[in-house]
Amino acid sequence: MKHVLARNKALQWTKSYVLPEFPYDVKCMLAEQKCPDHSMRIRIIEFLQADMTKYLEGSLYPSTQQYNDVVNALLQAHPFLDEDGCGFFLWKRALKDRFKYVRRPIEDDEQVMRNKCKFGHRRGQTKKSLTDISFDEVKIVQIKEETVCLDSEADEHINWFQQEYMKTEKDWKEIDKRMSQTLEIRRKLIGSRTPLKDILKMFPFLKCPYQMFREFQLLTRTDIYKKTKHILESYSENILTSFSVVDNPINIALQEKMKQHTDEDMLKHMKMTATCLLLPDVFGDDPSLFVIVNEKVQVSTPVLEVKNPFNVDVCEFSLYLEKEKLTRVDDCVTALAALIAAFHVFGVECPRRLSQTLNFLETLIFDMHSPYFPSMKEKLKEVGFQHPVT
DNA sequence: CCAACGGATCATCCGCTAAC
DNA sequence: GTTAGCGGATGATCCGTTGG
């Protein structure tokens, strides 16, 4: 664990911490120097925790110094938050408790599991049987050995992935386990700009949408599929009726096709697909950086390719990266989630002409409780959204 | 329609153990 | 001794349901 923290610090925390942009209402409260109430404190802590997580490369154990940096940054920017002098202690404690709370339900992370085994004592009724405990002890020994000789272990994992990828019957449970175990080395490789081809050769399962979602989950503690589905469903109406897309050929085609069907599921499928296709148009971005319909992919950044979007039976969604097909998926929710995940998982910077669209999506994905920043609120008004979800 | 109820979820506090 | 991390207890808050 120590070497993980040391590395995080070395890679990501060289500069002192810079506070994130807080949601609109928090910003107002901070500007007014109003003493935060219970829920406002929680939102500040929640936001800081989410922001810190981005810099921890999948680890959920910030160092004491990192906690100190964050709380110091907060109190320096807003001294009134330390009204009684013991603010530092209280905010630090709240932040630590929040991380602890985030770790609590996690069962697929060896660092978390190791600490649960180490410190997790159960009083009263024991949930674990004796056999489970001894199994855990065996696991601890295994993990300790892996940490010591990481490089040869990583090599072994990579060979295993390559072999397993060729098999017809794959052991997905073992794949999950090994993908978790190699997260650290993989992030290091991706972070140091290892060519995509090499990354995919070493970790071929990253081509699978499910593994991309899982990696996204490990990195951000966020269920990208669930969030994407929610966004598409709640904003579909807004997007399809936005004045910037009423004359769009895709929208016109959708209206035509919808007249030919009455089946609820079919109509929903078409609407969701159209929502995906029109998203960049709504935000004035370049649609060809987002989704290509019935054409050849020309861009290197992650992009979706859709064939026959409104024909449920022959409709095809594929995710492209560096002009190569990475994976084919079945529906537009999975496709959009995979597209967003690809930017994160492969560390691709967002193209300028797609920034508004991705900003919109990520604002909703990472902060469901206050789904828009002031600039986003303005943007949504500007593009003609009737009822931004709150 | 809305107030009251009750379960679920969440934040916080406490007491404990392991490590130093 | 102190500190970090755990599970559990407790109280607050959210949210869906029910009954007037």
Coordinates of C-alpha atoms (C1' of nucleotides) in Angstrom, one line a residue:
Chain A
M1 CA 0.0 0.0 0.0
K2 CA 2.8 2.4 0.9
H3 CA 4.4 2.2 -2.5
V4 CA 1.0 2.9 -4.1
L5 CA 0.6 6.0 -2.1
A6 CA 4.1 7.1 -2.8
R7 CA 3.6 6.7 -6.5
N8 CA 0.3 8.6 -6.5
K9 CA 2.0 11.4 -4.7
A10 CA 4.9 11.4 -7.1
L11 CA 2.8 11.3 -10.2
Q12 CA -0.2 13.3 -9.4
W13 CA 0.4 15.4 -6.3
T14 CA 3.5 17.3 -7.2
K15 CA 1.8 20.6 -7.1
S16 CA -0.2 21.7 -4.1
Y17 CA -3.9 21.0 -4.3
V18 CA -6.1 23.4 -6.3
L19 CA -9.8 23.4 -5.2
P20 CA -12.3 22.3 -7.8
E21 CA -15.1 24.4 -9.1
F22 CA -17.9 23.8 -6.7
P23 CA -21.6 23.5 -7.8
Y24 CA -23.5 26.7 -8.2
D25 CA -25.4 26.8 -4.9
V26 CA -22.2 25.9 -2.9
K27 CA -20.4 28.7 -4.7
C28 CA -23.1 31.1 -3.7
M29 CA -22.9 30.0 -0.1
L30 CA -19.2 30.3 -0.1
A31 CA -19.4 33.8 -1.6
E32 CA -21.9 34.9 1.0
Q33 CA -19.6 33.5 3.7
K34 CA -22.7 31.9 5.1
C35 CA -22.1 29.2 7.7
P36 CA -22.9 25.9 5.8
D37 CA -25.7 23.8 7.1
H38 CA -25.6 20.0 7.4
S39 CA -26.4 19.2 3.8
M40 CA -24.2 21.9 2.5
R41 CA -21.2 20.5 4.4
I42 CA -22.0 17.1 3.0
R43 CA -22.0 18.4 -0.5
I44 CA -18.7 20.2 -0.1
I45 CA -17.1 17.0 1.4
E46 CA -18.7 14.9 -1.3
F47 CA -17.4 17.1 -4.0
L48 CA -13.8 17.2 -2.6
Q49 CA -13.8 13.5 -2.2
A50 CA -14.9 13.0 -5.9
D51 CA -12.3 15.5 -7.0
M52 CA -9.5 13.8 -4.9
T53 CA -10.5 10.4 -6.3
K54 CA -9.6 11.6 -9.8
Y55 CA -6.0 12.1 -8.7
L56 CA -5.6 8.8 -6.9
E57 CA -5.5 6.5 -9.9
G58 CA -8.0 4.1 -8.5
S59 CA -6.7 4.0 -5.0
L60 CA -9.1 5.0 -2.2
Y61 CA -6.5 5.8 0.4
P62 CA -5.2 9.3 0.3
S63 CA -2.2 10.0 2.4
T64 CA -2.3 12.2 5.5
Q65 CA -0.5 14.9 3.5
Q66 CA -3.1 14.7 0.8
Y67 CA -5.9 15.2 3.3
N68 CA -4.0 18.1 4.8
D69 CA -3.4 19.7 1.5
V70 CA -7.1 19.5 0.5
V71 CA -8.4 20.8 3.9
N72 CA -5.7 23.5 4.0
A73 CA -6.7 24.7 0.5
L74 CA -10.4 24.8 1.5
L75 CA -9.8 26.8 4.7
Q76 CA -7.3 29.1 3.1
A77 CA -9.7 30.0 0.3
H78 CA -12.6 30.2 2.7
P79 CA -11.3 31.1 6.2
F80 CA -14.9 31.6 7.6
L81 CA -15.3 27.8 7.4
D82 CA -13.0 27.6 10.4
E83 CA -15.2 29.7 12.6
D84 CA -14.3 28.1 16.0
G85 CA -10.7 27.3 15.3
C86 CA -11.1 23.5 15.1
G87 CA -12.4 23.6 11.5
F88 CA -9.3 21.9 10.2
F89 CA -9.8 18.8 12.4
L90 CA -13.6 18.6 11.7
W91 CA -13.3 19.0 7.9
K92 CA -10.4 16.5 7.7
R93 CA -12.4 14.0 9.8
A94 CA -15.4 14.5 7.6
L95 CA -13.3 14.0 4.5
K96 CA -11.7 10.8 5.9
D97 CA -15.1 9.5 7.0
R98 CA -16.4 10.1 3.5
F99 CA -13.6 8.1 2.0
K100 CA -14.2 5.4 4.5
Y101 CA -17.9 5.5 3.6
V102 CA -17.0 5.1 -0.1
R103 CA -14.8 2.1 0.6
R104 CA -17.3 0.4 2.8
P105 CA -19.3 -1.5 0.1
I106 CA -16.3 -2.3 -2.1
E107 CA -15.4 -5.9 -2.4
D108 CA -13.5 -6.1 -5.7
D109 CA -10.4 -4.1 -4.8
E110 CA -7.5 -5.9 -3.3
Q111 CA -6.2 -2.9 -1.4
V112 CA -9.6 -2.3 0.2
M113 CA -10.0 -6.0 0.9
R114 CA -6.6 -6.2 2.5
N115 CA -7.4 -3.5 4.9
K116 CA -10.7 -4.9 5.7
C117 CA -9.0 -8.2 6.6
K118 CA -6.5 -6.4 8.6
F119 CA -8.7 -4.1 10.6
G120 CA -12.2 -5.5 10.1
H121 CA -13.2 -7.1 13.3
R122 CA -16.8 -8.1 13.9
R123 CA -18.2 -8.0 17.3
G124 CA -21.4 -9.9 18.3
Q125 CA -22.4 -12.2 15.5
T126 CA -19.7 -13.1 13.1
K127 CA -20.8 -12.9 9.4
K128 CA -17.9 -14.9 8.2
S129 CA -17.4 -18.6 8.8
L130 CA -14.1 -20.1 9.8
T131 CA -13.4 -21.4 6.3
D132 CA -13.9 -17.9 4.9
I133 CA -11.5 -16.5 7.3
S134 CA -8.8 -18.9 6.5
F135 CA -9.5 -18.3 2.8
D136 CA -8.9 -14.6 3.4
E137 CA -5.7 -15.3 5.2
V138 CA -4.5 -17.3 2.2
K139 CA -5.5 -14.4 0.0
I140 CA -3.5 -11.9 2.2
V141 CA -0.4 -14.0 1.7
Q142 CA -0.9 -14.1 -2.0
I143 CA -1.4 -10.4 -2.2
K144 CA 1.7 -9.7 -0.2
E145 CA 3.8 -11.9 -2.5
E146 CA 2.3 -10.1 -5.6
T147 CA 3.2 -6.7 -4.2
V148 CA 6.8 -7.7 -3.6
C149 CA 7.5 -8.9 -7.2
L150 CA 5.0 -6.9 -9.2
D151 CA 6.9 -6.9 -12.5
S152 CA 7.2 -10.6 -13.0
E153 CA 3.7 -11.0 -11.7
A154 CA 2.4 -8.4 -14.2
D155 CA 4.2 -10.3 -16.9
E156 CA 2.4 -13.5 -15.9
H157 CA -0.9 -11.7 -15.9
I158 CA -0.3 -10.3 -19.4
N159 CA 0.6 -13.7 -20.8
W160 CA -2.5 -15.1 -19.2
F161 CA -4.8 -12.4 -20.6
Q162 CA -3.4 -13.0 -24.1
Q163 CA -4.0 -16.7 -23.9
E164 CA -7.5 -16.3 -22.3
Y165 CA -8.5 -13.8 -25.0
M166 CA -8.0 -16.5 -27.6
K167 CA -10.3 -19.0 -25.8
T168 CA -13.9 -19.5 -26.8
E169 CA -15.0 -20.2 -23.2
K170 CA -13.6 -17.4 -21.1
D171 CA -13.3 -17.3 -17.3
W172 CA -14.8 -13.9 -16.7
K173 CA -14.5 -14.1 -13.0
E174 CA -10.8 -14.7 -13.2
I175 CA -10.5 -11.9 -15.9
D176 CA -12.2 -9.5 -13.5
K177 CA -9.8 -10.5 -10.7
R178 CA -6.7 -10.2 -12.8
M179 CA -7.8 -6.9 -14.3
S180 CA -8.2 -5.5 -10.8
Q181 CA -4.8 -6.8 -9.8
T182 CA -3.1 -5.2 -12.8
L183 CA -5.0 -1.8 -12.6
E184 CA -2.0 0.0 -11.1
I185 CA 0.5 -1.1 -13.7
R186 CA -2.0 -0.5 -16.5
R187 CA -2.7 3.0 -15.4
K188 CA 1.0 3.7 -15.2
L189 CA 1.4 2.5 -18.8
I190 CA -1.5 4.5 -20.1
G191 CA -0.4 7.5 -18.1
S192 CA 3.0 7.4 -19.6
R193 CA 1.6 7.4 -23.1
T194 CA 2.2 3.8 -24.1
P195 CA 0.9 3.3 -27.6
L196 CA -2.7 2.1 -27.7
K197 CA -1.8 -0.9 -29.8
D198 CA 0.6 -2.1 -27.1
I199 CA -1.9 -1.5 -24.3
L200 CA -4.5 -3.5 -26.2
K201 CA -2.1 -6.3 -26.9
M202 CA -1.2 -6.5 -23.2
F203 CA -4.8 -6.1 -22.0
P204 CA -7.0 -7.2 -24.9
F205 CA -10.1 -7.4 -22.6
L206 CA -10.1 -3.6 -22.5
K207 CA -11.8 -3.9 -25.9
C208 CA -14.9 -5.4 -24.1
P209 CA -17.4 -2.7 -23.2
Y210 CA -18.0 -4.5 -19.8
Q211 CA -14.3 -4.3 -19.0
M212 CA -14.2 -0.7 -20.0
F213 CA -17.1 0.1 -17.7
R214 CA -15.4 -1.9 -15.0
E215 CA -12.2 0.1 -15.4
F216 CA -14.2 3.3 -15.4
Q217 CA -15.8 2.1 -12.2
L218 CA -12.4 1.3 -10.6
L219 CA -11.1 4.8 -11.6
T220 CA -14.1 6.9 -10.7
R221 CA -16.4 4.8 -8.5
T222 CA -19.1 5.6 -11.0
D223 CA -21.4 3.2 -12.9
I224 CA -21.1 4.7 -16.3
Y225 CA -23.8 2.6 -18.0
K226 CA -26.4 3.4 -15.3
K227 CA -25.6 7.1 -15.5
T228 CA -25.6 7.2 -19.3
K229 CA -28.9 5.4 -19.4
H230 CA -30.4 7.9 -16.9
I231 CA -29.1 10.9 -18.9
L232 CA -30.4 9.6 -22.2
E233 CA -33.8 8.9 -20.7
S234 CA -34.2 12.1 -18.8
Y235 CA -32.8 14.4 -21.5
S236 CA -34.1 12.7 -24.6
E237 CA -37.2 14.9 -24.9
N238 CA -35.2 18.1 -24.4
I239 CA -32.6 17.1 -26.9
L240 CA -35.1 16.0 -29.6
T241 CA -37.1 19.2 -29.3
S242 CA -34.2 21.6 -29.0
F243 CA -34.5 24.3 -31.6
S244 CA -31.0 23.7 -32.9
V245 CA -32.0 20.2 -34.2
V246 CA -35.6 20.6 -35.4
D247 CA -34.5 20.9 -39.0
N248 CA -31.7 18.3 -38.7
P249 CA -32.0 15.5 -41.3
I250 CA -31.6 12.9 -38.5
N251 CA -34.6 14.4 -36.6
I252 CA -36.7 14.5 -39.8
A253 CA -35.8 10.9 -40.5
L254 CA -36.8 10.0 -36.9
Q255 CA -40.2 11.7 -37.3
E256 CA -40.8 9.8 -40.5
K257 CA -39.8 6.5 -39.1
M258 CA -41.8 7.0 -36.0
K259 CA -45.0 7.3 -38.1
Q260 CA -44.4 3.7 -39.3
H261 CA -44.2 2.1 -35.9
T262 CA -46.5 1.8 -32.9
D263 CA -44.5 -0.6 -30.8
E264 CA -43.4 1.2 -27.5
D265 CA -40.0 -0.4 -27.3
M266 CA -39.3 0.2 -31.0
L267 CA -40.2 3.9 -30.6
K268 CA -38.1 4.2 -27.5
H269 CA -35.1 2.6 -29.2
M270 CA -35.4 5.1 -32.1
K271 CA -35.7 8.1 -29.8
M272 CA -32.7 7.1 -27.7
T273 CA -30.6 6.5 -30.9
A274 CA -31.6 9.9 -32.3
T275 CA -30.8 11.5 -29.0
C276 CA -27.3 10.1 -29.2
L277 CA -26.8 11.2 -32.8
L278 CA -28.1 14.7 -32.2
L279 CA -26.3 15.5 -28.9
P280 CA -23.3 17.3 -30.4
D281 CA -25.6 19.3 -32.7
V282 CA -27.5 20.6 -29.7
F283 CA -24.3 21.9 -28.1
G284 CA -22.9 23.3 -31.3
D285 CA -20.0 20.8 -31.4
D286 CA -18.7 18.9 -34.4
P287 CA -20.9 15.8 -34.8
S288 CA -18.2 13.9 -36.7
L289 CA -16.1 13.8 -33.6
F290 CA -18.9 12.0 -31.8
V291 CA -20.8 9.7 -34.1
I292 CA -20.4 8.8 -37.8
V293 CA -23.6 7.6 -39.5
N294 CA -23.2 5.2 -42.5
E295 CA -19.8 6.6 -43.3
K296 CA -16.1 5.8 -43.0
V297 CA -14.4 6.9 -39.7
Q298 CA -11.9 9.6 -40.2
V299 CA -10.9 10.8 -36.7
S300 CA -8.5 9.2 -34.3
T301 CA -10.2 10.1 -31.0
P302 CA -12.9 7.7 -29.7
V303 CA -15.9 7.9 -31.9
L304 CA -19.0 5.9 -32.6
E305 CA -20.0 4.4 -35.9
V306 CA -23.7 3.7 -36.5
K307 CA -25.2 1.9 -39.4
N308 CA -28.9 1.9 -40.1
P309 CA -29.7 3.8 -36.9
F310 CA -33.5 3.6 -37.2
N311 CA -33.8 0.0 -38.3
V312 CA -33.8 -2.0 -35.1
D313 CA -33.1 -5.3 -36.7
V314 CA -30.0 -4.3 -38.7
C315 CA -28.8 -1.4 -36.6
E316 CA -25.1 -1.5 -35.7
F317 CA -23.1 0.4 -33.2
S318 CA -19.3 0.3 -33.0
L319 CA -16.7 2.1 -31.0
Y320 CA -13.6 3.3 -32.9
L321 CA -10.3 4.4 -31.5
E322 CA -7.4 5.6 -33.6
K323 CA -9.5 4.8 -36.7
E324 CA -9.7 1.1 -35.7
K325 CA -12.8 -0.7 -34.7
L326 CA -12.5 -1.5 -31.0
T327 CA -15.8 -3.2 -30.3
R328 CA -19.3 -3.6 -31.5
V329 CA -22.2 -3.2 -29.2
D330 CA -25.9 -3.8 -29.3
D331 CA -27.6 -0.6 -28.3
C332 CA -27.0 3.1 -28.1
V333 CA -26.8 3.3 -24.3
T334 CA -24.0 0.9 -24.2
A335 CA -22.4 2.6 -27.2
L336 CA -22.5 6.1 -25.6
A337 CA -21.3 4.8 -22.2
A338 CA -18.4 3.0 -24.0
L339 CA -17.5 6.2 -25.9
I340 CA -17.4 8.2 -22.7
A341 CA -15.5 5.5 -20.9
A342 CA -13.0 5.2 -23.7
F343 CA -11.9 8.8 -23.2
H344 CA -11.2 8.1 -19.5
V345 CA -9.9 4.6 -19.7
F346 CA -7.4 5.3 -22.5
G347 CA -6.6 8.8 -21.2
V348 CA -7.6 10.6 -24.4
E349 CA -8.0 14.4 -24.2
C350 CA -11.3 15.7 -25.3
P351 CA -11.2 17.4 -28.8
R352 CA -12.0 21.1 -28.5
R353 CA -15.0 20.8 -30.9
L354 CA -16.6 18.1 -28.7
S355 CA -15.9 19.8 -25.3
Q356 CA -19.4 21.2 -24.8
T357 CA -21.0 17.8 -25.3
L358 CA -18.6 15.8 -23.2
N359 CA -18.8 18.5 -20.5
F360 CA -22.5 18.2 -20.4
L361 CA -22.3 14.4 -20.1
E362 CA -19.6 14.4 -17.5
T363 CA -21.2 17.1 -15.4
L364 CA -24.2 14.8 -15.1
I365 CA -22.2 11.7 -14.7
F366 CA -20.0 13.0 -11.9
D367 CA -22.4 15.1 -10.0
M368 CA -25.9 13.8 -10.1
H369 CA -27.0 15.8 -7.0
S370 CA -26.4 19.1 -8.7
P371 CA -26.3 18.3 -12.3
Y372 CA -25.1 21.5 -13.7
F373 CA -22.5 24.2 -13.0
P374 CA -23.5 27.8 -13.6
S375 CA -21.9 27.7 -17.0
M376 CA -23.8 24.5 -17.8
K377 CA -27.1 26.0 -16.6
E378 CA -26.5 28.9 -19.0
K379 CA -25.6 26.6 -21.8
L380 CA -28.8 24.5 -21.3
K381 CA -30.9 27.6 -21.4
E382 CA -29.0 28.8 -24.5
V383 CA -29.7 25.6 -26.4
G384 CA -33.3 25.7 -25.5
F385 CA -33.8 23.0 -22.8
Q386 CA -37.2 23.5 -21.3
H387 CA -36.7 21.8 -18.0
P388 CA -33.2 21.0 -16.8
V389 CA -33.4 18.1 -14.4
T390 CA -32.5 19.1 -10.9
Chain B
dC1 C1' -54.2 16.9 -2.9
dC2 C1' -51.2 16.5 1.2
dA3 C1' -49.8 15.0 5.8
dA4 C1' -48.2 11.1 8.2
dC5 C1' -45.8 6.9 8.4
dG6 C1' -42.0 3.7 7.7
dG7 C1' -38.2 1.8 5.4
dA8 C1' -33.8 2.8 3.1
dT9 C1' -29.9 5.4 2.9
dC10 C1' -26.4 8.3 4.6
dA11 C1' -23.2 11.0 7.9
dT12 C1' -21.3 10.9 12.2
dC13 C1' -19.7 9.1 16.4
dC14 C1' -17.7 5.4 19.2
dG15 C1' -14.8 1.6 20.5
dC16 C1' -11.8 -1.6 19.0
dT17 C1' -7.2 -3.6 16.8
dA18 C1' -2.8 -3.4 14.3
dA19 C1' 1.2 -0.9 13.4
dC20 C1' 4.6 2.2 14.7
Chain C
dG1 C1' 1.7 6.2 24.0
dT2 C1' -0.5 7.8 18.9
dT3 C1' -2.5 7.0 14.4
dA4 C1' -5.1 4.7 10.7
dG5 C1' -8.6 1.9 9.6
dC6 C1' -12.4 -1.2 10.6
dG7 C1' -17.5 -2.5 12.0
dG8 C1' -21.4 -1.1 14.5
dA9 C1' -24.7 2.2 16.7
dT10 C1' -27.3 6.1 16.3
dG11 C1' -29.6 9.9 14.5
dA12 C1' -30.8 12.7 10.3
dT13 C1' -32.7 12.8 5.9
dC14 C1' -34.8 11.2 1.7
dC15 C1' -38.5 9.0 -0.6
dG16 C1' -42.3 6.2 -1.8
dT17 C1' -46.7 4.7 0.1
dT18 C1' -51.0 5.2 2.4
dG19 C1' -55.1 7.1 4.2
dG20 C1' -58.0 11.1 5.2

